Coordinates of C-alpha atoms in Angstrom, one line a residue:
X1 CA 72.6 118.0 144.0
X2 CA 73.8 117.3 147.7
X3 CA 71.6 114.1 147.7
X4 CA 73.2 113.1 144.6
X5 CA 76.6 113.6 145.7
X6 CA 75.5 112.0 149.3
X7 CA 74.3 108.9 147.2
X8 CA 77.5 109.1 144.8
X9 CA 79.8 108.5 147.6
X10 CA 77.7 106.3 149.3
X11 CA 77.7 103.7 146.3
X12 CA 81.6 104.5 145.4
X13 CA 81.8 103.6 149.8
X14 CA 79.7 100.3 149.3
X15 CA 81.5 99.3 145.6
X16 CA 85.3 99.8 147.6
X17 CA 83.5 97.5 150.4
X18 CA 82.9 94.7 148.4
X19 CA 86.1 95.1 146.3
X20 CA 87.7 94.9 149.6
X21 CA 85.2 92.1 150.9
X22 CA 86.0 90.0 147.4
X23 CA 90.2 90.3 147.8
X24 CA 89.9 89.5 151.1
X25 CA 87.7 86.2 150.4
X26 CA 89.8 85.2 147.6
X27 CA 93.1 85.0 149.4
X28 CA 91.3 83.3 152.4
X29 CA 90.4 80.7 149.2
X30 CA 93.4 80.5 148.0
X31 CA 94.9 79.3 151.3
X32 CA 91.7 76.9 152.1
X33 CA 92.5 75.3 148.7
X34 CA 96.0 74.8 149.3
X35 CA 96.4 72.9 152.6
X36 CA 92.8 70.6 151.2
X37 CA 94.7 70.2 148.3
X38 CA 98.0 69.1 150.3
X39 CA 96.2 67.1 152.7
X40 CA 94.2 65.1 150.2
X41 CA 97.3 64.1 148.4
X42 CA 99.0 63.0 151.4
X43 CA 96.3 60.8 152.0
X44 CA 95.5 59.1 148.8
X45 CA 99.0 58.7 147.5
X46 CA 101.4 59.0 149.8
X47 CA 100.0 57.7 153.1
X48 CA 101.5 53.7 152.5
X49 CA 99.5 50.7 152.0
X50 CA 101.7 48.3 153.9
X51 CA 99.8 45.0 153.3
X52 CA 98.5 45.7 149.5
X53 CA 101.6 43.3 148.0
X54 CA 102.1 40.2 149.9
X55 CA 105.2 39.4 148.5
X56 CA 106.7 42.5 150.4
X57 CA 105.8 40.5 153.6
X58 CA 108.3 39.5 155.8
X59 CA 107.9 35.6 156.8
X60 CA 106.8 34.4 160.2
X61 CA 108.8 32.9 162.8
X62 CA 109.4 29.5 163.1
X63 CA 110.3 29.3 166.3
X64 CA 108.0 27.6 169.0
X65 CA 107.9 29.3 172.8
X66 CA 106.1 28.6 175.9
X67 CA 105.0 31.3 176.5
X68 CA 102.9 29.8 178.6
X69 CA 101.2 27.8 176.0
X70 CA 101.3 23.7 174.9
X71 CA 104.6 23.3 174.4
X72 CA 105.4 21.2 170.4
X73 CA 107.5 19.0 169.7
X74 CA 109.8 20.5 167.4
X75 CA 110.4 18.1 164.9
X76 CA 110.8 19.5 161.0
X77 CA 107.4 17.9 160.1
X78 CA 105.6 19.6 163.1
X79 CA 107.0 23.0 161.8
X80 CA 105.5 22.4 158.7
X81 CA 102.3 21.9 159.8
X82 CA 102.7 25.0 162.2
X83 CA 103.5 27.0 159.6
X84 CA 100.8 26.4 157.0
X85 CA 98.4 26.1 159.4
X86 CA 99.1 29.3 160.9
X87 CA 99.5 31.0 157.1
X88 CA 95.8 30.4 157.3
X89 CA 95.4 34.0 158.8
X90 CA 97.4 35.0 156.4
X91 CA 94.6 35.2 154.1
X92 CA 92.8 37.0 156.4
X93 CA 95.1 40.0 156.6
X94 CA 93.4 43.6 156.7
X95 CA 90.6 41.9 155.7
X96 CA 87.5 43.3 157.9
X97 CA 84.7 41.0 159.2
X98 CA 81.8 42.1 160.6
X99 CA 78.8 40.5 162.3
X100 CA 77.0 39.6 165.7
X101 CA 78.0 38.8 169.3
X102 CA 76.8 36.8 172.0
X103 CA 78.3 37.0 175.5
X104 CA 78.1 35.0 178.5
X105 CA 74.4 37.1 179.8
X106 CA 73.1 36.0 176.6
X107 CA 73.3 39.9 175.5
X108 CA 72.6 39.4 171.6
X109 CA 71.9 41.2 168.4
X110 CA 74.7 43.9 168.8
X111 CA 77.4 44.3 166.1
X112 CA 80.6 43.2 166.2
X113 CA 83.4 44.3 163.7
X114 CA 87.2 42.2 163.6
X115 CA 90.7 42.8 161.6
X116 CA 93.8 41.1 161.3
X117 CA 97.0 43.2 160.9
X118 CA 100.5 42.1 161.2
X119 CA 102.6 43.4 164.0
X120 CA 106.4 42.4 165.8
X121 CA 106.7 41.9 169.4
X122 CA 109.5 40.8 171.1
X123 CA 111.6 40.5 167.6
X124 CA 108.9 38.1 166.8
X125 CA 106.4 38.4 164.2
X126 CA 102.7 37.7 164.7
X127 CA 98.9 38.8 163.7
X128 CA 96.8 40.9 165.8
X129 CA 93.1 40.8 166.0
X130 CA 91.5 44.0 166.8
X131 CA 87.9 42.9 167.7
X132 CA 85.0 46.0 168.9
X133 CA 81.9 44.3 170.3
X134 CA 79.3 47.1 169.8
X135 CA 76.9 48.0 172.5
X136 CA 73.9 50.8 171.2
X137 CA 71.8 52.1 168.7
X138 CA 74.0 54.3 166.9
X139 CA 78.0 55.6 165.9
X140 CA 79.1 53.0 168.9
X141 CA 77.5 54.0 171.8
X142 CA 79.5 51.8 174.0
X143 CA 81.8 49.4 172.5
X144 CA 84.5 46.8 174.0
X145 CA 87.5 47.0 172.2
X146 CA 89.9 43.7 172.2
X147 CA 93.3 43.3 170.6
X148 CA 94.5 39.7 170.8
X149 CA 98.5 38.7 169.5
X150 CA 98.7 35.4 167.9
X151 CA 101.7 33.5 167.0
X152 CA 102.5 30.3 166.2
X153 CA 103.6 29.3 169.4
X154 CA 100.1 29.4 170.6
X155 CA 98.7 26.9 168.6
X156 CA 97.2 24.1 170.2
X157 CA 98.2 20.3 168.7
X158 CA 96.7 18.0 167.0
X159 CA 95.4 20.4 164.4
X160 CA 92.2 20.4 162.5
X161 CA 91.2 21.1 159.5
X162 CA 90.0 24.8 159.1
X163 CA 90.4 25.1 162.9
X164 CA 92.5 27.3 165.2
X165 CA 92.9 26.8 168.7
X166 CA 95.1 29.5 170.7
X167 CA 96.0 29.2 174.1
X168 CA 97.0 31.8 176.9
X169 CA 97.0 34.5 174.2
X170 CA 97.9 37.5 175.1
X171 CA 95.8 41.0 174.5
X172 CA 94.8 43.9 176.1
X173 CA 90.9 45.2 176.8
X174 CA 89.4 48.4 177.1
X175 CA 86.0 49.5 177.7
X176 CA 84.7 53.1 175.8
X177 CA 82.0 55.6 175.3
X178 CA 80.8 58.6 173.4
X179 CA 78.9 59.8 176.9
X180 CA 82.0 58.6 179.4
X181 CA 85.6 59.0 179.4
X182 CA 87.6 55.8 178.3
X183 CA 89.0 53.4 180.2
X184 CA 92.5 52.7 180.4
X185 CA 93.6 49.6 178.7
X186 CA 93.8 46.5 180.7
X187 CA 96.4 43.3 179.7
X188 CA 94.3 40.0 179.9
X189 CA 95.4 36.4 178.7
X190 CA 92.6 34.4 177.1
X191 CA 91.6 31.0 174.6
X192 CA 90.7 31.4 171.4
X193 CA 88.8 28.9 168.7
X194 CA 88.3 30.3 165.0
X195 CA 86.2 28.4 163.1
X196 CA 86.3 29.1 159.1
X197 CA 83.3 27.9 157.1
X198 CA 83.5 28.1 153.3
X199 CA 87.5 28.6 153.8
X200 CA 89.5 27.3 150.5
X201 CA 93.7 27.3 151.0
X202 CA 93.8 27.5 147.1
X203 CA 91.8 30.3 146.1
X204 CA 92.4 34.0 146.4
X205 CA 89.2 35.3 147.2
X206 CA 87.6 35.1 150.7
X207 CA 84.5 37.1 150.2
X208 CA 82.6 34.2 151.5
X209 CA 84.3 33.4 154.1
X210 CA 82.6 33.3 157.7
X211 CA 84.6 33.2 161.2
X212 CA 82.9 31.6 164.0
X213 CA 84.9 32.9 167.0
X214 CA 84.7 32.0 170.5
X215 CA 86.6 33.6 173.4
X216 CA 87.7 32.8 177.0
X217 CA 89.1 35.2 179.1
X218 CA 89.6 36.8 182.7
X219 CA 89.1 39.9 183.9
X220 CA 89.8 41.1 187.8
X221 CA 90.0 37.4 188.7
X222 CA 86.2 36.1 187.2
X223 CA 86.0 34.5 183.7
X224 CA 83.9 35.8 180.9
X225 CA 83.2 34.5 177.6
X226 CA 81.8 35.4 174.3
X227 CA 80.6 34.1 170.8
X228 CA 81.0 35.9 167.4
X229 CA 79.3 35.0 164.2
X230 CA 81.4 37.1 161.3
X231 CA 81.2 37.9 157.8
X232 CA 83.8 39.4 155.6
X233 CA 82.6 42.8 154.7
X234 CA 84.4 45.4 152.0
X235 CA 83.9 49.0 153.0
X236 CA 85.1 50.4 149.9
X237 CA 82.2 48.6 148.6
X238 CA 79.7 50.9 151.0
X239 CA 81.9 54.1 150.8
X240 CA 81.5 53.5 146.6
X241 CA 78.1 53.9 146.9
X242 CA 77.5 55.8 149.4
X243 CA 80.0 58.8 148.0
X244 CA 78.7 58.4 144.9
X245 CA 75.2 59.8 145.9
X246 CA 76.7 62.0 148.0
X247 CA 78.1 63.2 145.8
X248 CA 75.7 63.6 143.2
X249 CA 73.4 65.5 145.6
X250 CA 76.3 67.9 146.3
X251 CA 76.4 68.2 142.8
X252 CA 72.7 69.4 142.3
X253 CA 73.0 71.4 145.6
X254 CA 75.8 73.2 143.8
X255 CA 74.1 74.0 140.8
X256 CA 71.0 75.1 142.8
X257 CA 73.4 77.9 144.7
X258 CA 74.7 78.5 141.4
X259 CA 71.7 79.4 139.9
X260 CA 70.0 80.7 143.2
X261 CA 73.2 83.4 143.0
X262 CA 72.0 84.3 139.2
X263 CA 68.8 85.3 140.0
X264 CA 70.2 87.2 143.5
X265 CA 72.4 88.7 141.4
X266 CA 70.2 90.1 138.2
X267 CA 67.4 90.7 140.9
X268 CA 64.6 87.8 139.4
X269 CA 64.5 87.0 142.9
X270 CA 64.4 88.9 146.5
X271 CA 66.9 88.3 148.4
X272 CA 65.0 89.8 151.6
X273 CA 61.9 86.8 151.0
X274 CA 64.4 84.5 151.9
X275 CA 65.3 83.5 155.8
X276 CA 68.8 84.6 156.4
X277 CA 69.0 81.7 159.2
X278 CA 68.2 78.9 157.2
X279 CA 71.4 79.4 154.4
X280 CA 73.2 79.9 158.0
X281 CA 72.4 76.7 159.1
X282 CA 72.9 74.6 156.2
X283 CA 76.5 76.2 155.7
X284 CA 77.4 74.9 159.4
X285 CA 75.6 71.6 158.5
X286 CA 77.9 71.0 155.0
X287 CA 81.1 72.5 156.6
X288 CA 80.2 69.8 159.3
X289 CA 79.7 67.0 157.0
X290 CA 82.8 67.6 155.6
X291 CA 85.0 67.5 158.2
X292 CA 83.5 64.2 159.2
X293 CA 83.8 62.8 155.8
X294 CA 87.1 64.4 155.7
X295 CA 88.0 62.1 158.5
X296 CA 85.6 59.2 157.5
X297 CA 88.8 59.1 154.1
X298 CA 91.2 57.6 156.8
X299 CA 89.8 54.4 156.6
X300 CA 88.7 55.1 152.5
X301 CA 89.7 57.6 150.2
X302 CA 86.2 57.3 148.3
X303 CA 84.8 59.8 151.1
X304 CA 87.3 62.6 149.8
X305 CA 85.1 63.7 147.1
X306 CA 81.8 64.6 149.0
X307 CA 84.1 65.9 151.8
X308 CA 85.4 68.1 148.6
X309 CA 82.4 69.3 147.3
X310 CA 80.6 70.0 150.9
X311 CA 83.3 72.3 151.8
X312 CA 83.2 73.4 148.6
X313 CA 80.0 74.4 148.8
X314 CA 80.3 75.8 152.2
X315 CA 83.2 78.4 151.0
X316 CA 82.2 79.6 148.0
X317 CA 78.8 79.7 147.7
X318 CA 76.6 79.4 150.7
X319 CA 78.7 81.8 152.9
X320 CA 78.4 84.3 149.6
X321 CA 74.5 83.6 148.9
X322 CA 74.4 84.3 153.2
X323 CA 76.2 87.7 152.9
X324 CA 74.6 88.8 150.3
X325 CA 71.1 88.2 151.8
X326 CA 72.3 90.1 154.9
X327 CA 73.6 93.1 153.2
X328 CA 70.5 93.7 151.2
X329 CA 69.0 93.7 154.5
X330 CA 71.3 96.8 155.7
X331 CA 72.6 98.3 152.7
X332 CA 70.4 101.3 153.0
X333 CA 72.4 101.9 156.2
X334 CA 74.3 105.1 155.7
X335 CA 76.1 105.8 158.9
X336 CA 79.4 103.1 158.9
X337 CA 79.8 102.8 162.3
X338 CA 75.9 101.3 162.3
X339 CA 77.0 99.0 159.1
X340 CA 80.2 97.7 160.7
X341 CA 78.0 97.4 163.9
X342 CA 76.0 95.2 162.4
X343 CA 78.6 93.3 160.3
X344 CA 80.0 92.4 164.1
X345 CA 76.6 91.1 165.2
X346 CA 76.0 89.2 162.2
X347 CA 79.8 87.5 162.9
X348 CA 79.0 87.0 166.3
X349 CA 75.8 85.5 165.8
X350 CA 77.1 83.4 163.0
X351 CA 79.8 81.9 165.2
X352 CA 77.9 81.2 168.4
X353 CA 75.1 79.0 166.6
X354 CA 78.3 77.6 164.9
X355 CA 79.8 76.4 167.9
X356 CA 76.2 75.6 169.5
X357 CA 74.6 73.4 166.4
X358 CA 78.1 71.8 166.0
X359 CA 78.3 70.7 169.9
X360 CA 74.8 69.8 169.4
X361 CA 75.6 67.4 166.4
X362 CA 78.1 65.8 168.2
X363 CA 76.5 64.9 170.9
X364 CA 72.7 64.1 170.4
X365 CA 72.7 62.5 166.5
X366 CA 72.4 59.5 168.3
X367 CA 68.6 60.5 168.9
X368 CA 65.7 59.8 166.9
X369 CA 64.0 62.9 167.5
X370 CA 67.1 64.9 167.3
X371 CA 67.7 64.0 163.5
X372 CA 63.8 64.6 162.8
X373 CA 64.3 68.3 164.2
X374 CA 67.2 68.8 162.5
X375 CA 65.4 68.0 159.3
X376 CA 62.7 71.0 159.6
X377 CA 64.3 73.0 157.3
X378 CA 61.8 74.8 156.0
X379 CA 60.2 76.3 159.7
X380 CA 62.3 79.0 159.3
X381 CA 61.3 80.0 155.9
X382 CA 57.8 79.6 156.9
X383 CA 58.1 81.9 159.7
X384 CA 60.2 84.7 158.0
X385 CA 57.8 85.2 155.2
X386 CA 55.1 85.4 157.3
X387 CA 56.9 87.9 159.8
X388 CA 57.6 89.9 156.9
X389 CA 53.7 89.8 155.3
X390 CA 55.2 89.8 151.8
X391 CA 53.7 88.0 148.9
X392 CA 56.6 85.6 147.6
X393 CA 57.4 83.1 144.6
X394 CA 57.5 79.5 145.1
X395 CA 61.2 78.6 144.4
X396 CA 61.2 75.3 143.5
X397 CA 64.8 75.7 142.9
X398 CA 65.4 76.1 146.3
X399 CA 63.0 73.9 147.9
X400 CA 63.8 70.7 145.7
X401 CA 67.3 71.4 144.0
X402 CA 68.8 73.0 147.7
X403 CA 66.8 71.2 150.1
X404 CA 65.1 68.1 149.4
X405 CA 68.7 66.7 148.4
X406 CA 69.5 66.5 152.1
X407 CA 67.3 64.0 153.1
X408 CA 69.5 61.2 151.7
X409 CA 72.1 61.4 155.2
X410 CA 69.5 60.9 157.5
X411 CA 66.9 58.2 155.6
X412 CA 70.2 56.5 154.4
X413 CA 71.4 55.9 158.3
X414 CA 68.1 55.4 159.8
X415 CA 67.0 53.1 156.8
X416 CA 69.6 51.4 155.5
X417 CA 70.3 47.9 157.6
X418 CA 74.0 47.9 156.8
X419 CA 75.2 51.6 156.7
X420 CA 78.6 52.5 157.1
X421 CA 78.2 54.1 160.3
X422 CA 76.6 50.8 161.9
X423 CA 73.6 53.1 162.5
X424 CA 70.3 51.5 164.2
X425 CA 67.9 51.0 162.1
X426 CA 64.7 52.6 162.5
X427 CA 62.0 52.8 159.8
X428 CA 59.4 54.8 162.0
X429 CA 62.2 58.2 161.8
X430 CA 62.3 57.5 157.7
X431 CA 58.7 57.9 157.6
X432 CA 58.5 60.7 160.0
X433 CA 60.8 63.1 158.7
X434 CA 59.6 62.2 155.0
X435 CA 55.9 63.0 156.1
X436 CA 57.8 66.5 158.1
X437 CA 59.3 67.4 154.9
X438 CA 56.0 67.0 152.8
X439 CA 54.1 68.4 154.9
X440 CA 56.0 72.0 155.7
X441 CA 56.3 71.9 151.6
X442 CA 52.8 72.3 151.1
X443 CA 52.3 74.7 153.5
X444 CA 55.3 76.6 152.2
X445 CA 53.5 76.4 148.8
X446 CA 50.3 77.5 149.8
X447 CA 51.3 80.2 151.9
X448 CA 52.6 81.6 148.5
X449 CA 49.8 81.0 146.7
X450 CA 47.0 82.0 149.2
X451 CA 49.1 84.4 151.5
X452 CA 51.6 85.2 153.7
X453 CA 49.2 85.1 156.6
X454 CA 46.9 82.8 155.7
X455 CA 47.3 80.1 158.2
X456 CA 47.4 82.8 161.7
X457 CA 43.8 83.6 163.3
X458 CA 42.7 87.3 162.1
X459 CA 42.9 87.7 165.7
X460 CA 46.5 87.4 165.8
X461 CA 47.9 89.1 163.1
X462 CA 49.5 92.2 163.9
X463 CA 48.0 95.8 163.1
X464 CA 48.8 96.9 159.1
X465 CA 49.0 100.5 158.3
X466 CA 46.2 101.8 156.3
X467 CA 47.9 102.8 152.8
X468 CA 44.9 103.6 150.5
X469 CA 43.7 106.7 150.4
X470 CA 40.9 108.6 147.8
X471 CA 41.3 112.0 148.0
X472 CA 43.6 113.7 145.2
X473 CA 46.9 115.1 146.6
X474 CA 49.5 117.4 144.8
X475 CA 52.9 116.5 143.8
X476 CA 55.3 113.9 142.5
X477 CA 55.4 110.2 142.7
X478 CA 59.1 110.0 143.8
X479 CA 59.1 106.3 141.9
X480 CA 57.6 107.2 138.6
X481 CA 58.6 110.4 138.5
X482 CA 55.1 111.3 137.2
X483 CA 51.8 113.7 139.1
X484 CA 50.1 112.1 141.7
X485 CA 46.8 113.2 139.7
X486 CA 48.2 111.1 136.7
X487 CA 47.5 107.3 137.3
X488 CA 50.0 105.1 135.5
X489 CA 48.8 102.6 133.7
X490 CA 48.9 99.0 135.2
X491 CA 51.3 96.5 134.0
X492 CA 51.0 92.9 134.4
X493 CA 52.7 91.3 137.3
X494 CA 53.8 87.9 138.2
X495 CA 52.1 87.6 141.5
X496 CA 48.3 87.2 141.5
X497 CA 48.0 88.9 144.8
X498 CA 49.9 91.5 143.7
X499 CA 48.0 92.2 140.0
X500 CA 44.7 91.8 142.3
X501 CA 45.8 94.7 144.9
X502 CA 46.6 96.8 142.5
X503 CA 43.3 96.2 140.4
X504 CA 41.1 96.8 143.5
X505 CA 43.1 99.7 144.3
X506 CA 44.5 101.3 140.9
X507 CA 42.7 104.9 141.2
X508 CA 43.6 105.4 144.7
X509 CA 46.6 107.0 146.3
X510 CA 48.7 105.6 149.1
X511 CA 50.4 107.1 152.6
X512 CA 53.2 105.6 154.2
X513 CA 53.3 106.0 158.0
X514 CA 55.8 108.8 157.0
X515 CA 53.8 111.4 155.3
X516 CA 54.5 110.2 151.8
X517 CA 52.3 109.4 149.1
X518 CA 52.6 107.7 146.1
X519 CA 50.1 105.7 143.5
X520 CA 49.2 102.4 144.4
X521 CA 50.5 100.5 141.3
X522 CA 53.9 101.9 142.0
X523 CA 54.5 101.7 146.2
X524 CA 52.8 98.5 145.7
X525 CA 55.4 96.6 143.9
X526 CA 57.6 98.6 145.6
X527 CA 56.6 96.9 148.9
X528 CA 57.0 93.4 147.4
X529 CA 60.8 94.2 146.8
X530 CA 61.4 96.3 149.7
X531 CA 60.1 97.2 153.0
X532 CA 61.9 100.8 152.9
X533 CA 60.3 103.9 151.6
X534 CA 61.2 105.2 148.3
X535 CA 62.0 108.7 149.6
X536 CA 63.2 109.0 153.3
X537 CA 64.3 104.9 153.7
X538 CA 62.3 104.3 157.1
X539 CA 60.9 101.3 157.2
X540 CA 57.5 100.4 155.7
X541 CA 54.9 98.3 157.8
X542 CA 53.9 95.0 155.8
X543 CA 50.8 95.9 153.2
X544 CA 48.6 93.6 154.6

């Protein structure tokens, strides 16, 4: 009756814990919900779109100034031919172009990205060009970022036909880097020439418009110069497609947690065969992605719904399916002090390689090899069931539904020419961490099929326990309930390796390492739940 009432009030203990737990997670919810929910609205509706009606735009100045510039006649017939051939980058208003550069050392094949935007200086109205000349493989390396402020006073006479010349424009230069702090910005004067090919005043499209642009300028008294070949691009286009498969995966990956809970839950499945690491690390991954979709929606809202569902996923249920793996790991702790001790390790762990795989993310997903590492998901899996010796399922839920999906980010920027994070490309990665992923798959799938083992040298496995024993022994089977001289019947089991233990072994008795003994059909599947024993809780040695 004590053990009873020891075990009563240890259950009422854990049931108040998760009550507790739950409230405590829903509030935190709640509030997580709240400010997504405010900030997404902010940006999709009420952040302004200050260029999307052009009749809302305020008219250029007529006015001509030096400025240092050619100086015009101004005659009415000269500002008419000022103004609509300056309206000609009108067209091109928060339109981005994108394309290669060329500069004076001949340095070639690196991306160069351009937008117009409107702007006032000096009460005057003019167009600024934002210009980023791309130096690296990947997420702009090193870039050098020009902004140029045209007006109309710059225009060089006689004018030609789908040409603009600008002289002694004024801009500013500044040189960054994800490795090095930035530059301050430095003020430079410089001569344009914009070339439009394919350029027609009367229609409203310019999708196929291209922008030769050549550039003059002088920096710390020596001239420099460079070339730009440019293409109008639409990113909503890109961030279309690329959400929409994001967020399809998410999708899948959600229903896969969904149902990967289920089973937790009504006990189909162990939660102590899977690697309590691995659903750590993809939590921090999605929580990750999110925030850098999250901010990826400043320049288009399309990335707000994976940035949704990835934090969606990384609240509600990977951080549940974690917990809930870890306290099947120590719920047979009895002593609170010991449970809350290793609640705080479990925290602290979970935050350190929080702040360590984030800082790592941010600083080496430029490299080839990094992204191929961070793509062995399954090593941890692999090396948890075989430190634990236990005979498990193949889940193809969670090797295809939960993991699998996430090779899309990675192939997508290493093999798609014109991603949206200007991302090298680099086919050999694609093939590599395809080939990775097959590759720990199979041996995943045959170390469930064969054994847990079955791939370390006899020589290196560590020492088992002998369980079996022949001789009879009197008393109860503390899991049946039944005499040790009565041998159950066998029932069939799932796992091979299980039904083939217990057929070798069904009239024999076993010992734990603790002095007690129960049949073989009964400690056996015992041991493929849990590595406790049934009577005292110390913990079992694997069975082979």
């Amino acid at each position: 009756m004590h053990q009873l009432d020891i075990e009563n009030n240890h259950q009422n203990y854990l049931l108040e814990l998760q009550y507790a737990r739950a409230r405590q997670r829903q509030r935190r919810r709640r509030i997580i919900l709240i400010v997504f929910a405010f900030m997404s609205v902010f940006y999709v509706f009420i952040q302004p779109n200050q260029y999307a009606d052009k009749s809302n735009q305020i008219p250029y100045s007529q006015n001509n100034g030096t400025n240092g510039a050619i100086n015009i006649t101004e005659t009415n017939s000269t500002l008419v031919q000022i103004q609509q051939h300056f309206q000609i980058l009108e067209k091109l208003l928060i339109s981005q172009f994108q394309g290669k550069w060329t500069d004076s050392q001949n340095l070639s094949n690196n991306l160069a990205e351009a937008t117009f935007y409107k702007t006032s200086y000096q009460n005057r109205f003019q167009i600024q060009l934002q210009l980023k000349l791309i130096e690296g493989q990947f997420l702009e390396d090193y870039y050098n970022q020009f902004s140029f402020y045209l007006n109309s006073s710059q225009l060089v006479y006689p004018f030609e036909d789908k040409k603009l010349v600008f002289e002694n424009v004024r801009g500013s230069y500044r040189r960054s880097s994800v490795f090095e702090k930035d530059q301050s910005s430095i003020e430079i004067y410089a001569n344009l020439t914009m070339n439009l090919d394919n350029f027609d005043t009367e229609s409203e499209t310019i999708d196929d418009i291209t922008l030769d642009l050549n550039a003059h300028y002088k920096l710390y008294s020596d001239t420099f110069s460079f070339s730009c070949n440019l293409g109008v691009i639409n990113i909503d286009n890109k961030a279309i497609i690329y959400s929409t498969i994001v967020s399809v995966l998410s999708v899948i990956q959600f229903i896969s947690c969904l149902r990967l809970m289920r089973d937790l839950i009504n006990q189909n499945r162990i939660a102590t065969q899977f690697s309590l690491f691995i659903f750590v690390f993809l939590m921090i991954f999605d929580g990750y992605l999110g925030i850098v979709h999250f901010f990826l929606a400043l320049k288009s809202e399309y990335f707000l719904t994976p940035a949704f569902l990835e934090l969606v996923l990384f609240f509600f249920l990977e951080l549940k399916l974690a917990k809930h793996i870890w306290q099947e790991r120590f719920i047979n702790l009895e002593d609170n002090l010991n449970l809350r001790r290793e609640l705080y390790r479990f925290h602290l762990k979970f935050y350190l390689l929080a702040i360590m795989l984030v800082l790592l993310l941010y600083y080496f997903v430029y490299y080839n090899i990094f992204l191929i590492a961070m793509n062995l998901y399954l090593i941890p899996q692999i090396i948890h069931v075989a430190y634990q010796g236990q005979y498990v399922e193949f889940d193809k839920i969670f090797v295809f539904g939960l993991l699998s999906t996430r090779l899309f980010i990675p192939i997508y920027f290493r093999g798609c020419p014109y991603n949206i994070l200007h991302a090298k490309v680099s086919y050999l990665s694609v093939t590599i961490i395809l080939l990775l992923f097959v590759a720990q798959a199979v041996l995943y799938y045959y170390q469930c099929k064969i054994g847990p083992r079955f791939f370390i040298p006899k020589c290196l496995r560590p020492k088992t326990h002998e369980y079996f024993i022949e001789q009879p022994i009197e008393g109860d089977c503390a899991i049946c309930i039944t005499q040790l001289t009565d041998i159950p019947t066998e029932s069939q089991s799932e796992n091979k390796f299980i039904a083939q233990i217990i057929s070798q072994n069904q009239h024999k008795l076993m010992e734990t390492p603790c002095g007690h003994h129960f049949h073989s059909i009964c400690l056996t599947k015992w041991m493929n739940v849990k590595l406790n024993c049934p009577t005292c809780r110390s913990v079992l040695p694997p069975l082979i």
